[in-house]
Amino acid sequence: MEKIHIKLGQNLQRIRKSRGLSLDRTAELTGVSKAMLGQIERGESNPTVTTLWKIAKGLRLSFSSLIEEEVPNVSIISSADILPVTEDEGRYQVYPLFPFNQETQFEIYTIFMLPGCKHHSEAHTAGVQEYITVTEGTLTLTVQGADYTVHEGNAIRFAADMPHTYTNESESPVRLHVVIYYPA
């Protein structure tokens, strides 16, 4: 097994980059200086347990995840680290969890809609499919003039290469997960 400080540095850098965090932002989140984080990532420092706890707490992960062997092809996304794209004065918020990837041909979002929010989406390119799971509230989806009501815990799939509209007609927020598939 590699020396612990080398594995720690590799894990910290992998976790930070997988979340799209700069060293500056990581320093803000953890309370550990940018210089110290850089030394840890390069394997030049063997940090104290207190420093490791600060990093783990700031990045919202377990202490052991900093020193364990990497599990290949695993990405953990923390919603706290995602900046939403907002419209309608913040009433419509899109959180990009996994941006488009050429290998997988899809992207995944969480969308949060306040009561009364309505969002119109233009047609995507030919063959694009959307898969939506409502995790909170009730969504009204309009496709080709037809309304579809999707309740919490239910899902819908549709051809998204035509205009469509998401509406929250209720008095409660709506949260949904959206997978957009782009054919090759």
GROMACS .gro file of C-alpha atoms in nm:
model
  184
    1MET     CA    1   0.000   0.000   0.000
    2GLU     CA    2   0.117   0.351  -0.079
    3LYS     CA    3   0.223   0.582   0.199
    4ILE     CA    4  -0.083   0.731   0.361
    5HIS     CA    5   0.004   1.094   0.283
    6ILE     CA    6   0.039   1.012  -0.088
    7LYS     CA    7  -0.301   0.836  -0.097
    8LEU     CA    8  -0.454   1.124   0.100
    9GLY     CA    9  -0.322   1.378  -0.150
   10GLN     CA   10  -0.450   1.180  -0.445
   11ASN     CA   11  -0.794   1.135  -0.287
   12LEU     CA   12  -0.826   1.499  -0.189
   13GLN     CA   13  -0.735   1.617  -0.539
   14ARG     CA   14  -0.969   1.364  -0.704
   15ILE     CA   15  -1.261   1.460  -0.477
   16ARG     CA   16  -1.200   1.832  -0.520
   17LYS     CA   17  -1.176   1.810  -0.899
   18SER     CA   18  -1.477   1.579  -0.932
   19ARG     CA   19  -1.682   1.848  -0.757
   20GLY     CA   20  -1.539   2.125  -0.973
   21LEU     CA   21  -1.386   2.300  -0.672
   22SER     CA   22  -1.085   2.528  -0.690
   23LEU     CA   23  -0.826   2.525  -0.414
   24ASP     CA   24  -0.957   2.868  -0.308
   25ARG     CA   25  -1.315   2.740  -0.274
   26THR     CA   26  -1.196   2.426  -0.094
   27ALA     CA   27  -1.003   2.646   0.151
   28GLU     CA   28  -1.321   2.849   0.215
   29LEU     CA   29  -1.527   2.534   0.275
   30THR     CA   30  -1.276   2.363   0.502
   31GLY     CA   31  -1.094   2.640   0.686
   32VAL     CA   32  -0.762   2.489   0.574
   33SER     CA   33  -0.532   2.726   0.386
   34LYS     CA   34  -0.491   2.700   0.010
   35ALA     CA   35  -0.117   2.652   0.058
   36MET     CA   36  -0.168   2.360   0.299
   37LEU     CA   37  -0.427   2.200   0.069
   38GLY     CA   38  -0.181   2.225  -0.221
   39GLN     CA   39   0.094   2.063  -0.014
   40ILE     CA   40  -0.140   1.782   0.091
   41GLU     CA   41  -0.248   1.718  -0.271
   42ARG     CA   42   0.117   1.705  -0.385
   43GLY     CA   43   0.202   1.460  -0.106
   44GLU     CA   44   0.443   1.711   0.050
   45SER     CA   45   0.265   1.731   0.384
   46ASN     CA   46   0.149   1.479   0.640
   47PRO     CA   47  -0.141   1.674   0.798
   48THR     CA   48  -0.267   1.638   1.152
   49VAL     CA   49  -0.583   1.449   1.237
   50THR     CA   50  -0.743   1.784   1.322
   51THR     CA   51  -0.666   1.913   0.971
   52LEU     CA   52  -0.811   1.597   0.815
   53TRP     CA   53  -1.131   1.638   1.019
   54LYS     CA   54  -1.160   1.999   0.901
   55ILE     CA   55  -1.128   1.884   0.540
   56ALA     CA   56  -1.378   1.599   0.585
   57LYS     CA   57  -1.630   1.823   0.761
   58GLY     CA   58  -1.593   2.109   0.511
   59LEU     CA   59  -1.636   1.877   0.212
   60ARG     CA   60  -1.914   1.680   0.384
   61LEU     CA   61  -1.751   1.342   0.356
   62SER     CA   62  -1.627   1.075   0.589
   63PHE     CA   63  -1.282   1.093   0.743
   64SER     CA   64  -1.194   0.752   0.599
   65SER     CA   65  -1.284   0.857   0.244
   66LEU     CA   66  -0.976   1.078   0.249
   67ILE     CA   67  -0.741   0.786   0.309
   68GLU     CA   68  -0.917   0.486   0.152
   69GLU     CA   69  -0.830   0.326  -0.178
   70GLU     CA   70  -1.011   0.483  -0.472
   71VAL     CA   71  -1.315   0.305  -0.610
   72PRO     CA   72  -1.289   0.346  -0.987
   73ASN     CA   73  -1.554   0.535  -1.180
   74VAL     CA   74  -1.736   0.677  -0.878
   75SER     CA   75  -1.838   1.042  -0.851
   76ILE     CA   76  -2.015   1.187  -0.551
   77ILE     CA   77  -2.190   1.517  -0.607
   78SER     CA   78  -2.285   1.736  -0.312
   79SER     CA   79  -2.584   1.958  -0.378
   80ALA     CA   80  -2.425   2.221  -0.154
   81ASP     CA   81  -2.145   2.259  -0.410
   82ILE     CA   82  -2.372   2.309  -0.712
   83LEU     CA   83  -2.467   2.660  -0.814
   84PRO     CA   84  -2.818   2.660  -0.961
   85VAL     CA   85  -2.914   2.829  -1.284
   86THR     CA   86  -3.222   3.035  -1.200
   87GLU     CA   87  -3.504   3.203  -1.389
   88ASP     CA   88  -3.829   3.374  -1.298
   89GLU     CA   89  -3.672   3.563  -1.006
   90GLY     CA   90  -3.546   3.238  -0.850
   91ARG     CA   91  -3.878   3.057  -0.879
   92TYR     CA   92  -3.727   2.808  -1.128
   93GLN     CA   93  -3.392   2.658  -1.027
   94VAL     CA   94  -3.188   2.406  -1.224
   95TYR     CA   95  -2.908   2.215  -1.051
   96PRO     CA   96  -2.677   2.043  -1.302
   97LEU     CA   97  -2.575   1.719  -1.129
   98PHE     CA   98  -2.401   1.550  -1.420
   99PRO     CA   99  -2.343   1.770  -1.727
  100PHE     CA  100  -2.357   1.616  -2.074
  101ASN     CA  101  -2.098   1.346  -2.129
  102GLN     CA  102  -2.010   1.233  -2.482
  103GLU     CA  103  -1.954   0.875  -2.361
  104THR     CA  104  -2.294   0.835  -2.195
  105GLN     CA  105  -2.497   1.069  -2.419
  106PHE     CA  106  -2.701   1.209  -2.130
  107GLU     CA  107  -2.711   1.477  -1.863
  108ILE     CA  108  -2.889   1.481  -1.526
  109TYR     CA  109  -3.046   1.774  -1.343
  110THR     CA  110  -3.251   1.843  -1.034
  111ILE     CA  111  -3.514   2.112  -1.092
  112PHE     CA  112  -3.690   2.300  -0.814
  113MET     CA  113  -4.005   2.501  -0.890
  114LEU     CA  114  -4.190   2.728  -0.651
  115PRO     CA  115  -4.573   2.742  -0.653
  116GLY     CA  116  -4.718   2.904  -0.966
  117CYS     CA  117  -4.391   2.868  -1.161
  118LYS     CA  118  -4.417   2.794  -1.533
  119HIS     CA  119  -4.118   2.720  -1.757
  120HIS     CA  120  -4.137   2.681  -2.133
  121SER     CA  121  -3.862   2.482  -2.304
  122GLU     CA  122  -3.800   2.504  -2.676
  123ALA     CA  123  -3.762   2.183  -2.875
  124HIS     CA  124  -3.433   2.000  -2.830
  125THR     CA  125  -3.254   1.845  -3.127
  126ALA     CA  126  -3.414   1.551  -3.312
  127GLY     CA  127  -3.440   1.229  -3.114
  128VAL     CA  128  -3.376   1.378  -2.770
  129GLN     CA  129  -3.571   1.209  -2.488
  130GLU     CA  130  -3.645   1.342  -2.139
  131TYR     CA  131  -3.702   1.116  -1.840
  132ILE     CA  132  -3.852   1.295  -1.539
  133THR     CA  133  -3.910   1.164  -1.187
  134VAL     CA  134  -4.105   1.387  -0.950
  135THR     CA  135  -3.959   1.359  -0.599
  136GLU     CA  136  -4.171   1.629  -0.433
  137GLY     CA  137  -4.506   1.783  -0.523
  138THR     CA  138  -4.701   1.753  -0.848
  139LEU     CA  139  -4.578   1.859  -1.193
  140THR     CA  140  -4.795   1.945  -1.491
  141LEU     CA  141  -4.607   1.875  -1.814
  142THR     CA  142  -4.748   2.004  -2.141
  143VAL     CA  143  -4.632   1.839  -2.465
  144GLN     CA  144  -4.801   1.909  -2.800
  145GLY     CA  145  -5.094   2.080  -2.625
  146ALA     CA  146  -5.167   1.783  -2.398
  147ASP     CA  147  -5.129   1.816  -2.021
  148TYR     CA  148  -4.983   1.531  -1.815
  149THR     CA  149  -5.004   1.537  -1.436
  150VAL     CA  150  -4.711   1.367  -1.266
  151HIS     CA  151  -4.743   1.316  -0.891
  152GLU     CA  152  -4.469   1.270  -0.635
  153GLY     CA  153  -4.300   0.933  -0.677
  154ASN     CA  154  -4.412   0.896  -1.040
  155ALA     CA  155  -4.218   0.939  -1.363
  156ILE     CA  156  -4.274   1.031  -1.727
  157ARG     CA  157  -4.076   0.993  -2.049
  158PHE     CA  158  -4.136   1.194  -2.364
  159ALA     CA  159  -3.982   1.299  -2.695
  160ALA     CA  160  -3.827   1.637  -2.613
  161ASP     CA  161  -3.763   1.736  -2.973
  162MET     CA  162  -4.079   1.946  -2.957
  163PRO     CA  163  -4.166   2.244  -2.734
  164HIS     CA  164  -4.277   2.150  -2.383
  165THR     CA  165  -4.375   2.330  -2.063
  166TYR     CA  166  -4.321   2.248  -1.696
  167THR     CA  167  -4.581   2.400  -1.461
  168ASN     CA  168  -4.628   2.394  -1.085
  169GLU     CA  169  -4.998   2.461  -1.043
  170SER     CA  170  -4.999   2.369  -0.675
  171GLU     CA  171  -4.944   2.565  -0.355
  172SER     CA  172  -4.633   2.358  -0.270
  173PRO     CA  173  -4.286   2.341  -0.427
  174VAL     CA  174  -4.208   2.080  -0.692
  175ARG     CA  175  -3.877   1.898  -0.716
  176LEU     CA  176  -3.789   1.669  -1.004
  177HIS     CA  177  -3.494   1.480  -1.144
  178VAL     CA  178  -3.448   1.507  -1.518
  179VAL     CA  179  -3.237   1.284  -1.740
  180ILE     CA  180  -3.194   1.419  -2.093
  181TYR     CA  181  -3.075   1.159  -2.343
  182TYR     CA  182  -2.913   1.269  -2.669
  183PRO     CA  183  -2.891   0.998  -2.937
  184ALA     CA  184  -2.551   0.956  -3.099
   0.00000   0.00000   0.00000
